[in-house]
Structures are given as C-alpha cells and as structure tokens.
Amino acid sequence: MAGQPRTIVIDPVTRIEGHAKITLHLDDRGEITDARFHVTQFRGFEKLCEGRPFAEMPSLMARICGICPVSHLIASAKACDALLAVRIPPAADKLRRVINMAQIVQSHALSVFHLSSPDLLLGMDADPAKANLWGVFEKDPQIARDGIRLRQFGQQIIERLGGKRIHPAWVVPGGVSEPLSQQDRDFILAAIPEAITIAERTLSWFKKIHERFREEITAFGNFPSLFMGMVKEDGGITFYDGRLRFVDAAGETIADDLDPARYFDYLGEKVEPWSYLKSAYYKPKGYPDGIYRVGPLARLNVVTRCGTPRADQELAEFKEIQRTAVLSSFHYHQARLIETLYCIERLEQLLNDPEILSKHVRAEARPNASEGVGASEAPRGTLFHHYKIDDNGLIRWANLIIATGQNNLAMNRSVLQVAKHFVHGERLTPGVLNRVEAVIRTYDPCLSCSTHAVGQMALCIQLVAPDGAVVDQVARP
C-alpha cells in the first residue's frame, strides 16, 4: 500500500538453474531502498565427500550439477592430477579440452536460446505465459530450432567421448579412461559446419536487435567492477589451463600471471545470513569493495585475442562497444555467443590434430602429494576444486569456489540497480518485475553448483494443513 514501507517478493526467479528469490524493499514513497538476491537451496558437497577415496572425486563432483557436470569433472580431475603429481598424456590433455568446450557450447546454447531468448526475441514486456521456448518457436521457429540443434551438438560430443550426455565418468585422475575413435572424431567433425553456421547466424541476429535494449544496457549491472579470467601466455582465451588475470573497469590489468593453485592468496569468501550462496571477493580490496565478475563478459574483458579467425573478428567488434572494459552485464549474452563460436572453431582444430587419436590417454600413479588444486573455466566462469587427503588417499577436506558465487556480489548490485531504475510503487507491471529477473539471467547462475555456504544454517520447519494454513512452526535463525 502507498504511504508505508513494503516488500515485494519475486519467488521463484524463473528461467534460471536452481531455486532463488528476490526481495525488493520500498519506502513509503514507493521507491526502492534495497534489493537482494536470495539463494534458497543448500547443498554441502564439501562435507559429503569427506572420507571418500580421492579417485572417486571427479565422478562424484559431476553429480553437483546436471547442466555443467563436465566442468566439475575437469576441475576435479585436475586437482587429482596434482595429488598424483603427474603430467597427463598430450592426447588426454587435448581430449579434456574437447569435452570441456563441448560443455561450454551446450550450456551457452541453453542460456541464450532456452532461458534468455524469450526476453530478447519477444521483449521484456511479453506476456509471461508466452515467455518460454514455445513462445520463441511461435515467433521465430528458426531461432528455436537453432537453439535445440546447437545444444544437441555439444551434448552429442559429450556422449561420444564420455559415454553419456549427463554425468559422464570419462575424465579421470591422470587423464581420460578411453581414447577417441576415428569414427567418433569423424562424426563430430561432420557436424561442425552446421554448428558454425548457427553460431554466426545467432550472433548476426543478436547484433541487429541490440539497439532495442538501450535502456536495459544502461541499467543491467552497468557499474565499475573488477573482472577475472584465465588467459594463455599470449593473452589468448582458454577454458582448460592458464594463469589468472584481473582487469579493472578501465580495462587496465591490475594483477597478472596469478597461479590458480594459489587462489586463496587473492580470493576470499564471505557468508551472508540471507543466502546459502557464498560471496567471493578480491582480497587486496577487501569485502565488499573487492567485487569482481567472472564468466563470458569477464573472459572477453581480460583477453587480448581468441585465436580463431571468426571469433577474433567478433571479439574485435565486441571491444568496440566500450573503450574501457565492457561494463554492462547485458553484454554477457553477446560474449556467450562469441565464446560459442570460438569453441566450435577450436574443436575443429583439435580434432584435426593426428595426436588426438593416440591410445595413450592416462598416466598411472599413486598419490604423491597430500594437497591438490584444480582450476578451469566453466561456462559461468572460473571454477576451483581444492582437496586435501590423508595417508590412505581419503579426502579429509575439500573446498569449491564456483563461478556463480564469484558473481554473487555483482548479481546483488545488479538487482538493486535494475530495481531502482525500473521499479516504482505506483506502476508495477509484469514487465517491470521481469527485468529484475532478467538481469540475473544475464549471469546465467547455476545454483545447484554454487550453494555450499558453511556455518549454522537458518532453518524453518512448518506444519501445513491441507488447506495451506500454517498450523505450527519452529525456526532457527
């Protein structure tokens, strides 16, 4: 009601992976005073894995998420490689890169086409009942089919290599469990031209509609922050292995050549009482001033090149958007499409390397270290797995730093910025509230992956009658 403070709750946030809500706090004039993104689910994989043999970790960690299981396979296996203190065979290195980039493609396709295209194609003010893939298909069947086909392309590669599309156990400590057959390689190569066509067609479409969203670009997480991503020695993009780089809002490098295995020297984590999602921050600037972003937007801000012809051309255009770092989180969408194009081009390069068919794909060893860190670039940003084992090779401690947690401070600031720009108490509409959700979708959060907050959990148990009335309640703050 007008004339008194009130709270608007958006529950659940739609078209994201996982469960979350947003609370908007308005003053007596109907203006936003605060806004928060609450992650309402808890999953404690760090504790669940204690006492397990370290060799089980990649397969176990893949169960964290059904959308990006390969990301956890890769980071976990790299942490186990460090425990073994081995260098994996060159063919295994390349095959891990292939399956990881296939993961990037299928996950980015899900984000762009299935989750965000209703906003982009139908508009932010579209009827909520039509803001889904069926509505997209009705409006533009080509875009709907392209999204399905591109995601299928990525998943088929995962299936060909790992044996199944979800939770493959093919990436193992020391390498991979089976070599790539020539038949499977040829199957993947035959599908690449169509995938490139789809990626280029979608990028062309997105750049044409870009101007329709000037107001959203201005308000969708458009603020100064740091950006972090993994880069090659030459500054090129990489999703599997490299050193970490931080750039500031001006696009200037403030920290470079950082060892991912020493992440704890420069990254801190904070647990807030109103969310199960940890907040990561850049330690030299403290909390919360050490806000930084990861993922496609951050990766394109920190790199100097992609390394494939089509993606390099798109990257050059992308960097023309802003002479400093590209700041608006709305541009995550375009960055995601550029990365998709790069991954498809790079897949073709890797699969045409004769070494990719080598039968030597695993290094065998016993544990030679008591601690190991694995890091890679997941679809949503940099991913860290950190394990400590006992003398019997059993996990005694584990820590996971997930990309979505690293974006948590930015997502909360973005929700507040969008709410202040669009939400006014006297004119609330579904389109206005959809924009508050849509800014979260730009980050493509994966909440199953990332909700691992530690400490005492808030707990509320309700006894609910058949008619929905709360009969009794016990709560722990």
Short mmCIF file of C-alpha atoms in Angstrom, two decimals:
data_model
loop_
_atom_site.label_atom_id
_atom_site.label_comp_id
_atom_site.label_asym_id
_atom_site.label_seq_id
_atom_site.Cartn_x
_atom_site.Cartn_y
_atom_site.Cartn_z
CA MET A 1 0.00 0.00 0.00
CA ALA A 2 1.12 3.53 -0.71
CA GLY A 3 2.11 5.56 2.30
CA GLN A 4 4.02 2.85 4.16
CA PRO A 5 7.16 0.80 3.53
CA ARG A 6 6.63 -2.58 1.89
CA THR A 7 8.46 -5.53 0.43
CA ILE A 8 7.92 -7.12 -2.97
CA VAL A 9 8.98 -10.77 -3.24
CA ILE A 10 9.73 -12.42 -6.59
CA ASP A 11 9.62 -16.12 -5.76
CA PRO A 12 10.78 -18.08 -7.60
CA VAL A 13 13.14 -16.39 -10.01
CA THR A 14 12.26 -18.03 -13.32
CA ARG A 15 14.33 -19.36 -16.21
CA ILE A 16 17.46 -19.97 -14.16
CA GLU A 17 19.12 -23.19 -12.95
CA GLY A 18 18.16 -23.75 -9.32
CA HIS A 19 15.98 -22.05 -6.75
CA ALA A 20 16.15 -18.41 -5.70
CA LYS A 21 14.00 -15.43 -4.83
CA ILE A 22 14.42 -11.66 -4.96
CA THR A 23 13.19 -9.24 -2.33
CA LEU A 24 12.64 -5.58 -3.19
CA HIS A 25 12.29 -3.15 -0.29
CA LEU A 26 10.32 0.06 -0.94
CA ASP A 27 9.94 3.14 1.24
CA ASP A 28 6.72 4.98 1.96
CA ARG A 29 7.05 6.82 -1.38
CA GLY A 30 7.23 3.57 -3.34
CA GLU A 31 10.94 3.95 -4.16
CA ILE A 32 13.47 1.13 -3.84
CA THR A 33 15.69 1.29 -0.76
CA ASP A 34 17.27 -2.17 -1.01
CA ALA A 35 17.13 -5.33 -3.11
CA ARG A 36 18.59 -8.78 -2.54
CA PHE A 37 19.07 -12.00 -4.45
CA HIS A 38 18.41 -14.90 -2.07
CA VAL A 39 19.56 -18.40 -2.91
CA THR A 40 17.19 -20.67 -1.03
CA GLN A 41 18.67 -24.13 -1.54
CA PHE A 42 21.61 -25.74 0.22
CA ARG A 43 23.93 -28.49 -0.99
CA GLY A 44 27.04 -29.35 1.02
CA PHE A 45 29.28 -31.29 -1.32
CA GLU A 46 32.43 -30.23 0.53
CA LYS A 47 31.24 -32.21 3.54
CA LEU A 48 29.58 -35.06 1.66
CA CYS A 49 32.85 -36.08 0.01
CA GLU A 50 34.92 -36.28 3.21
CA GLY A 51 36.16 -39.83 3.78
CA ARG A 52 35.80 -40.81 0.12
CA PRO A 53 38.77 -42.11 -1.91
CA PHE A 54 40.20 -39.22 -3.92
CA ALA A 55 39.96 -41.19 -7.19
CA GLU A 56 36.16 -41.08 -6.88
CA MET A 57 36.10 -37.31 -6.77
CA PRO A 58 35.66 -36.45 -10.48
CA SER A 59 32.67 -38.76 -10.86
CA LEU A 60 31.21 -37.66 -7.52
CA MET A 61 31.72 -33.96 -8.24
CA ALA A 62 30.00 -34.30 -11.61
CA ARG A 63 26.81 -35.04 -9.64
CA ILE A 64 26.79 -31.49 -8.34
CA CYS A 65 25.00 -30.37 -11.49
CA GLY A 66 23.18 -31.89 -14.43
CA ILE A 67 23.79 -28.88 -16.68
CA CYS A 68 27.55 -28.45 -16.33
CA PRO A 69 28.83 -31.78 -14.95
CA VAL A 70 31.83 -31.73 -17.29
CA SER A 71 33.08 -28.52 -15.68
CA HIS A 72 33.32 -30.27 -12.32
CA LEU A 73 34.81 -33.37 -13.92
CA ILE A 74 37.61 -31.25 -15.39
CA ALA A 75 38.43 -29.17 -12.30
CA SER A 76 38.19 -32.19 -10.02
CA ALA A 77 40.38 -34.37 -12.25
CA LYS A 78 42.98 -31.60 -12.42
CA ALA A 79 43.03 -31.44 -8.61
CA CYS A 80 43.53 -35.22 -8.57
CA ASP A 81 46.35 -34.91 -11.15
CA ALA A 82 48.05 -32.59 -8.66
CA LEU A 83 47.62 -35.19 -5.91
CA LEU A 84 49.23 -37.78 -8.19
CA ALA A 85 51.90 -35.23 -9.22
CA VAL A 86 51.72 -36.45 -12.82
CA ARG A 87 51.68 -34.84 -16.25
CA ILE A 88 48.83 -36.35 -18.24
CA PRO A 89 49.49 -37.61 -21.79
CA PRO A 90 49.19 -34.99 -24.59
CA ALA A 91 46.21 -36.78 -26.17
CA ALA A 92 44.37 -36.79 -22.84
CA ASP A 93 45.05 -33.08 -22.47
CA LYS A 94 43.51 -32.39 -25.87
CA LEU A 95 40.53 -34.69 -25.26
CA ARG A 96 39.76 -32.96 -21.97
CA ARG A 97 39.78 -29.65 -23.82
CA VAL A 98 37.39 -31.07 -26.43
CA ILE A 99 34.81 -32.29 -23.91
CA ASN A 100 35.13 -29.07 -21.90
CA MET A 101 34.44 -26.90 -24.95
CA ALA A 102 31.52 -29.13 -25.91
CA GLN A 103 30.19 -28.38 -22.42
CA ILE A 104 30.64 -24.65 -23.00
CA VAL A 105 28.70 -24.85 -26.27
CA GLN A 106 25.73 -26.79 -24.92
CA SER A 107 25.49 -24.74 -21.74
CA HIS A 108 25.74 -21.41 -23.56
CA ALA A 109 23.07 -22.61 -26.00
CA LEU A 110 20.78 -23.41 -23.09
CA SER A 111 21.33 -19.95 -21.60
CA VAL A 112 20.91 -17.94 -24.79
CA PHE A 113 18.16 -19.82 -26.56
CA HIS A 114 16.12 -21.52 -23.84
CA LEU A 115 16.42 -19.14 -20.89
CA SER A 116 17.06 -15.65 -22.28
CA SER A 117 15.76 -15.64 -25.87
CA PRO A 118 12.16 -15.05 -24.69
CA ASP A 119 13.37 -11.70 -23.29
CA LEU A 120 15.46 -10.91 -26.36
CA LEU A 121 13.05 -12.03 -29.08
CA LEU A 122 9.64 -11.37 -27.52
CA GLY A 123 10.68 -8.38 -25.45
CA MET A 124 10.94 -7.72 -21.73
CA ASP A 125 7.23 -6.83 -21.55
CA ALA A 126 5.97 -10.01 -23.22
CA ASP A 127 3.11 -11.99 -21.74
CA PRO A 128 4.70 -14.21 -19.05
CA ALA A 129 2.62 -17.14 -20.30
CA LYS A 130 4.41 -16.91 -23.66
CA ALA A 131 7.88 -16.09 -22.35
CA ASN A 132 9.27 -19.57 -22.93
CA LEU A 133 10.70 -21.73 -25.69
CA TRP A 134 7.21 -22.40 -27.10
CA GLY A 135 6.64 -18.67 -27.41
CA VAL A 136 10.01 -18.35 -29.15
CA PHE A 137 9.08 -21.14 -31.56
CA GLU A 138 5.81 -19.42 -32.40
CA LYS A 139 7.59 -16.10 -33.04
CA ASP A 140 10.67 -17.40 -34.87
CA PRO A 141 10.91 -21.17 -35.49
CA GLN A 142 14.44 -20.82 -36.87
CA ILE A 143 15.83 -19.44 -33.60
CA ALA A 144 14.05 -22.13 -31.57
CA ARG A 145 15.37 -24.91 -33.82
CA ASP A 146 18.88 -23.41 -33.82
CA GLY A 147 18.94 -23.46 -30.03
CA ILE A 148 17.88 -27.08 -29.86
CA ARG A 149 20.35 -28.12 -32.55
CA LEU A 150 23.32 -26.25 -31.07
CA ARG A 151 22.73 -27.73 -27.63
CA GLN A 152 22.37 -31.16 -29.22
CA PHE A 153 25.72 -30.64 -30.97
CA GLY A 154 27.50 -30.07 -27.66
CA GLN A 155 25.74 -32.89 -25.87
CA GLN A 156 26.43 -35.39 -28.66
CA ILE A 157 30.15 -34.68 -28.36
CA ILE A 158 29.98 -35.29 -24.61
CA GLU A 159 28.11 -38.53 -25.27
CA ARG A 160 30.55 -39.70 -27.95
CA LEU A 161 33.53 -39.13 -25.66
CA GLY A 162 32.10 -39.79 -22.21
CA GLY A 163 29.53 -42.48 -22.94
CA LYS A 164 26.54 -40.41 -21.83
CA ARG A 165 25.39 -36.81 -22.01
CA ILE A 166 24.92 -36.19 -18.29
CA HIS A 167 27.39 -37.11 -15.54
CA PRO A 168 29.95 -38.91 -17.72
CA ALA A 169 32.77 -40.52 -15.73
CA TRP A 170 35.23 -40.49 -18.62
CA VAL A 171 37.55 -37.77 -17.23
CA VAL A 172 39.63 -39.47 -14.53
CA PRO A 173 42.72 -38.74 -12.41
CA GLY A 174 45.70 -38.94 -14.75
CA GLY A 175 43.80 -38.32 -18.00
CA VAL A 176 40.73 -39.93 -19.53
CA SER A 177 39.51 -43.52 -19.39
CA GLU A 178 39.19 -44.27 -23.12
CA PRO A 179 40.78 -42.90 -26.32
CA LEU A 180 38.80 -41.24 -29.09
CA SER A 181 37.90 -43.44 -32.04
CA GLN A 182 38.30 -42.26 -35.61
CA GLN A 183 34.60 -42.93 -36.18
CA ASP A 184 33.59 -40.61 -33.33
CA ARG A 185 36.07 -37.96 -34.44
CA ASP A 186 34.67 -38.01 -37.97
CA PHE A 187 31.11 -37.81 -36.64
CA ILE A 188 31.91 -34.67 -34.66
CA LEU A 189 33.86 -33.06 -37.50
CA ALA A 190 30.94 -33.61 -39.89
CA ALA A 191 28.64 -31.62 -37.58
CA ILE A 192 30.94 -28.61 -37.19
CA PRO A 193 29.99 -26.64 -40.35
CA GLU A 194 26.31 -26.57 -39.31
CA ALA A 195 27.25 -25.53 -35.75
CA ILE A 196 29.39 -22.65 -37.04
CA THR A 197 26.54 -21.50 -39.29
CA ILE A 198 24.14 -21.47 -36.34
CA ALA A 199 26.58 -19.57 -34.12
CA GLU A 200 27.24 -16.95 -36.79
CA ARG A 201 23.55 -16.61 -37.66
CA THR A 202 22.64 -16.10 -34.00
CA LEU A 203 25.37 -13.51 -33.49
CA SER A 204 24.14 -11.62 -36.54
CA TRP A 205 20.57 -11.68 -35.19
CA PHE A 206 21.63 -10.55 -31.73
CA LYS A 207 23.63 -7.59 -33.02
CA LYS A 208 20.62 -6.46 -35.07
CA ILE A 209 18.29 -6.40 -32.04
CA HIS A 210 20.94 -4.90 -29.78
CA GLU A 211 19.69 -1.33 -30.21
CA ARG A 212 16.22 -2.24 -28.94
CA PHE A 213 17.62 -2.68 -25.44
CA ARG A 214 19.39 0.62 -24.86
CA GLU A 215 17.62 1.22 -21.55
CA GLU A 216 18.36 -2.30 -20.32
CA ILE A 217 22.01 -1.98 -21.33
CA THR A 218 22.22 1.20 -19.27
CA ALA A 219 20.74 -0.39 -16.13
CA PHE A 220 21.54 -4.11 -16.30
CA GLY A 221 24.54 -4.40 -13.99
CA ASN A 222 26.26 -1.45 -15.60
CA PHE A 223 28.77 -0.40 -12.94
CA PRO A 224 32.54 -0.40 -12.34
CA SER A 225 33.97 -3.66 -11.03
CA LEU A 226 36.96 -5.92 -11.46
CA PHE A 227 36.94 -8.80 -13.94
CA MET A 228 38.82 -12.08 -13.60
CA GLY A 229 39.55 -14.83 -16.08
CA MET A 230 42.11 -17.38 -17.18
CA VAL A 231 44.45 -16.48 -20.05
CA LYS A 232 47.17 -18.16 -22.08
CA GLU A 233 50.75 -16.89 -22.04
CA ASP A 234 49.99 -14.79 -25.13
CA GLY A 235 46.87 -13.31 -23.54
CA GLY A 236 44.53 -15.54 -25.52
CA ILE A 237 41.34 -17.10 -24.24
CA THR A 238 41.49 -20.54 -22.64
CA PHE A 239 38.98 -22.74 -20.86
CA TYR A 240 41.24 -25.53 -19.63
CA ASP A 241 44.60 -24.28 -18.44
CA GLY A 242 46.31 -20.94 -17.92
CA ARG A 243 47.12 -18.15 -15.47
CA LEU A 244 44.62 -15.77 -13.91
CA ARG A 245 44.35 -12.09 -14.76
CA PHE A 246 42.39 -9.27 -13.12
CA VAL A 247 41.45 -6.10 -15.01
CA ASP A 248 39.67 -3.06 -13.62
CA ALA A 249 36.74 -1.08 -15.02
CA ALA A 250 39.11 0.97 -17.18
CA GLY A 251 40.37 -2.22 -18.80
CA GLU A 252 43.77 -1.93 -17.11
CA THR A 253 45.44 -5.07 -15.80
CA ILE A 254 45.85 -4.83 -12.03
CA ALA A 255 47.09 -8.39 -11.38
CA ASP A 256 48.50 -10.88 -13.85
CA ASP A 257 50.19 -14.26 -14.10
CA LEU A 258 48.47 -15.48 -10.94
CA ASP A 259 48.78 -19.18 -10.15
CA PRO A 260 45.28 -20.71 -9.84
CA ALA A 261 46.66 -23.15 -7.28
CA ARG A 262 47.30 -20.15 -5.00
CA TYR A 263 43.74 -18.79 -5.30
CA PHE A 264 43.49 -18.42 -1.51
CA ASP A 265 46.19 -15.73 -1.58
CA TYR A 266 43.96 -13.34 -3.53
CA LEU A 267 40.38 -14.61 -3.21
CA GLY A 268 38.29 -14.53 -0.05
CA GLU A 269 34.81 -15.85 0.69
CA LYS A 270 32.07 -14.37 2.82
CA VAL A 271 28.87 -16.00 4.08
CA GLU A 272 25.84 -13.73 4.45
CA PRO A 273 22.90 -14.70 6.70
CA TRP A 274 20.28 -14.15 3.99
CA SER A 275 21.60 -16.58 1.35
CA TYR A 276 23.18 -20.01 1.05
CA LEU A 277 25.36 -18.70 -1.75
CA LYS A 278 28.86 -17.65 -0.67
CA SER A 279 30.23 -14.32 -1.91
CA ALA A 280 33.79 -14.28 -3.23
CA TYR A 281 35.89 -11.11 -3.32
CA TYR A 282 39.36 -9.90 -4.33
CA LYS A 283 41.31 -9.87 -1.08
CA PRO A 284 43.55 -6.83 -1.71
CA LYS A 285 40.43 -4.63 -1.91
CA GLY A 286 38.55 -6.33 0.93
CA TYR A 287 34.86 -7.10 1.32
CA PRO A 288 32.67 -5.90 -0.34
CA ASP A 289 34.89 -3.48 -2.28
CA GLY A 290 36.69 -6.41 -3.90
CA ILE A 291 33.68 -7.11 -6.12
CA TYR A 292 34.61 -8.82 -9.39
CA ARG A 293 32.86 -10.62 -12.20
CA VAL A 294 33.71 -13.88 -13.95
CA GLY A 295 32.29 -15.72 -16.94
CA PRO A 296 31.93 -14.78 -20.62
CA LEU A 297 31.88 -10.99 -20.12
CA ALA A 298 34.89 -11.12 -17.82
CA ARG A 299 36.83 -13.50 -20.06
CA LEU A 300 36.44 -11.26 -23.08
CA ASN A 301 37.44 -8.26 -20.98
CA VAL A 302 40.69 -9.86 -19.79
CA VAL A 303 41.90 -11.49 -23.02
CA THR A 304 43.60 -9.85 -25.99
CA ARG A 305 42.63 -12.45 -28.57
CA CYS A 306 40.68 -15.67 -29.11
CA GLY A 307 42.97 -17.37 -31.59
CA THR A 308 40.48 -18.46 -34.25
CA PRO A 309 39.58 -16.27 -37.25
CA ARG A 310 35.81 -15.89 -36.85
CA ALA A 311 35.90 -15.42 -33.09
CA ASP A 312 38.76 -12.90 -33.32
CA GLN A 313 36.69 -10.78 -35.69
CA GLU A 314 33.72 -10.88 -33.31
CA LEU A 315 35.98 -10.08 -30.34
CA ALA A 316 37.33 -7.01 -32.14
CA GLU A 317 33.75 -5.77 -32.67
CA PHE A 318 32.86 -6.55 -29.07
CA LYS A 319 35.74 -4.48 -27.72
CA GLU A 320 34.45 -1.53 -29.76
CA ILE A 321 31.33 -1.41 -27.58
CA GLN A 322 33.30 0.43 -24.93
CA ARG A 323 36.86 1.75 -24.96
CA THR A 324 37.32 0.67 -21.34
CA ALA A 325 36.22 -2.74 -20.11
CA VAL A 326 32.71 -3.60 -21.31
CA LEU A 327 30.73 -2.99 -18.11
CA SER A 328 27.05 -3.74 -18.67
CA SER A 329 26.07 -7.28 -17.72
CA PHE A 330 23.57 -7.21 -20.58
CA HIS A 331 26.59 -7.88 -22.80
CA TYR A 332 27.05 -11.32 -21.23
CA HIS A 333 24.67 -12.51 -23.96
CA GLN A 334 26.91 -11.41 -26.83
CA ALA A 335 30.03 -12.62 -25.05
CA ARG A 336 28.41 -16.03 -24.63
CA LEU A 337 27.75 -16.26 -28.37
CA ILE A 338 31.31 -15.24 -29.24
CA GLU A 339 32.68 -17.91 -26.93
CA THR A 340 30.38 -20.46 -28.55
CA LEU A 341 31.77 -19.61 -31.97
CA TYR A 342 35.34 -19.81 -30.68
CA CYS A 343 34.76 -23.21 -29.08
CA ILE A 344 33.36 -24.69 -32.29
CA GLU A 345 36.30 -23.37 -34.32
CA ARG A 346 38.78 -24.62 -31.73
CA LEU A 347 37.10 -28.03 -31.60
CA GLU A 348 37.75 -28.39 -35.32
CA GLN A 349 41.43 -27.52 -34.84
CA LEU A 350 41.89 -30.01 -32.02
CA LEU A 351 40.06 -32.84 -33.77
CA ASN A 352 42.20 -32.42 -36.89
CA ASP A 353 45.36 -32.92 -34.83
CA PRO A 354 46.59 -36.50 -35.54
CA GLU A 355 47.66 -36.89 -31.90
CA ILE A 356 44.02 -36.72 -30.80
CA LEU A 357 43.59 -40.41 -31.75
CA SER A 358 46.53 -41.64 -29.64
CA LYS A 359 45.76 -44.67 -27.46
CA HIS A 360 47.94 -43.34 -24.63
CA VAL A 361 45.44 -41.31 -22.64
CA ARG A 362 46.13 -41.96 -18.96
CA ALA A 363 49.06 -41.65 -16.58
CA GLU A 364 49.01 -44.17 -13.73
CA ALA A 365 50.40 -43.29 -10.31
CA ARG A 366 49.75 -43.37 -6.59
CA PRO A 367 49.27 -40.21 -4.54
CA ASN A 368 52.49 -38.24 -4.37
CA ALA A 369 51.11 -35.11 -2.69
CA SER A 370 48.69 -34.50 0.16
CA GLU A 371 47.05 -31.45 -1.39
CA GLY A 372 45.87 -30.54 -4.87
CA VAL A 373 44.07 -27.69 -6.62
CA GLY A 374 42.35 -27.90 -9.99
CA ALA A 375 41.05 -24.86 -11.88
CA SER A 376 39.37 -24.38 -15.24
CA GLU A 377 36.92 -22.07 -16.95
CA ALA A 378 33.36 -23.35 -16.64
CA PRO A 379 30.55 -21.84 -18.75
CA ARG A 380 29.75 -19.36 -15.98
CA GLY A 381 33.34 -18.53 -15.02
CA THR A 382 36.43 -19.74 -13.21
CA LEU A 383 36.00 -22.90 -11.16
CA PHE A 384 38.28 -24.11 -8.35
CA HIS A 385 38.43 -27.52 -6.68
CA HIS A 386 40.81 -27.87 -3.73
CA TYR A 387 41.37 -31.21 -1.95
CA LYS A 388 43.45 -32.49 0.96
CA ILE A 389 43.91 -36.21 1.53
CA ASP A 390 45.25 -38.43 4.30
CA ASP A 391 47.89 -41.14 4.02
CA ASN A 392 45.28 -43.59 2.74
CA GLY A 393 44.20 -41.31 -0.10
CA LEU A 394 40.90 -40.42 1.56
CA ILE A 395 39.50 -36.90 1.30
CA ARG A 396 39.83 -35.12 4.64
CA TRP A 397 38.98 -31.59 3.43
CA ALA A 398 37.58 -30.02 0.28
CA ASN A 399 36.73 -26.52 -0.87
CA LEU A 400 34.91 -25.49 -4.02
CA ILE A 401 34.78 -21.95 -5.35
CA ILE A 402 32.11 -21.77 -8.01
CA ALA A 403 31.67 -19.10 -10.66
CA THR A 404 28.18 -18.14 -9.51
CA GLY A 405 29.48 -17.43 -6.02
CA GLN A 406 32.15 -15.21 -7.50
CA ASN A 407 29.41 -13.27 -9.29
CA ASN A 408 27.21 -13.05 -6.19
CA LEU A 409 28.20 -9.52 -5.17
CA ALA A 410 27.74 -8.35 -8.75
CA MET A 411 24.34 -10.04 -9.07
CA ASN A 412 23.10 -8.36 -5.90
CA ARG A 413 24.36 -4.97 -7.03
CA SER A 414 22.76 -5.56 -10.44
CA VAL A 415 19.37 -6.40 -8.93
CA LEU A 416 19.48 -3.21 -6.88
CA GLN A 417 20.46 -1.11 -9.90
CA VAL A 418 17.68 -2.55 -12.09
CA ALA A 419 15.11 -2.23 -9.32
CA LYS A 420 15.95 1.41 -8.67
CA HIS A 421 15.75 2.19 -12.38
CA PHE A 422 12.56 0.34 -13.29
CA VAL A 423 10.55 -0.37 -10.12
CA HIS A 424 8.27 2.32 -8.72
CA GLY A 425 5.47 1.51 -6.36
CA GLU A 426 2.75 3.20 -8.37
CA ARG A 427 3.41 1.33 -11.64
CA LEU A 428 4.34 -2.28 -11.02
CA THR A 429 3.83 -4.46 -14.09
CA PRO A 430 4.95 -7.99 -15.03
CA GLY A 431 7.41 -6.45 -17.49
CA VAL A 432 9.00 -4.31 -14.80
CA LEU A 433 9.44 -7.27 -12.46
CA ASN A 434 10.64 -9.43 -15.35
CA ARG A 435 13.54 -7.02 -15.85
CA VAL A 436 14.60 -7.63 -12.27
CA GLU A 437 14.72 -11.35 -13.03
CA ALA A 438 16.27 -10.83 -16.47
CA VAL A 439 19.38 -9.17 -15.06
CA ILE A 440 20.02 -12.35 -13.06
CA ARG A 441 19.59 -14.39 -16.24
CA THR A 442 22.38 -12.41 -17.90
CA TYR A 443 24.79 -14.05 -15.43
CA ASP A 444 23.27 -17.49 -16.13
CA PRO A 445 23.67 -18.55 -12.48
CA CYS A 446 23.97 -22.24 -11.69
CA LEU A 447 22.70 -22.53 -8.14
CA SER A 448 23.00 -26.30 -7.76
CA CYS A 449 26.72 -25.87 -8.33
CA SER A 450 27.26 -22.98 -6.03
CA THR A 451 25.24 -23.22 -2.83
CA HIS A 452 27.83 -24.51 -0.43
CA ALA A 453 27.76 -21.90 2.38
CA VAL A 454 29.23 -23.12 5.66
CA GLY A 455 28.29 -22.39 9.24
CA GLN A 456 24.95 -22.70 11.03
CA MET A 457 22.13 -22.80 8.53
CA ALA A 458 18.94 -20.89 9.09
CA LEU A 459 16.17 -23.45 9.50
CA CYS A 460 12.39 -23.15 9.38
CA ILE A 461 10.10 -26.19 9.71
CA GLN A 462 6.39 -25.65 9.12
CA LEU A 463 3.42 -27.93 9.77
CA VAL A 464 0.96 -27.10 6.99
CA ALA A 465 -2.71 -28.15 6.96
CA PRO A 466 -4.40 -29.49 3.78
CA ASP A 467 -5.87 -26.06 3.13
CA GLY A 468 -2.41 -24.47 3.20
CA ALA A 469 -2.73 -22.89 6.65
CA VAL A 470 0.42 -22.99 8.81
CA VAL A 471 -0.56 -24.93 11.95
CA ASP A 472 2.80 -24.71 13.74
CA GLN A 473 6.32 -23.52 13.04
CA VAL A 474 9.77 -23.95 14.54
CA ALA A 475 12.54 -21.63 13.34
CA ARG A 476 16.25 -21.30 13.99
CA PRO A 477 17.87 -18.01 12.86
#
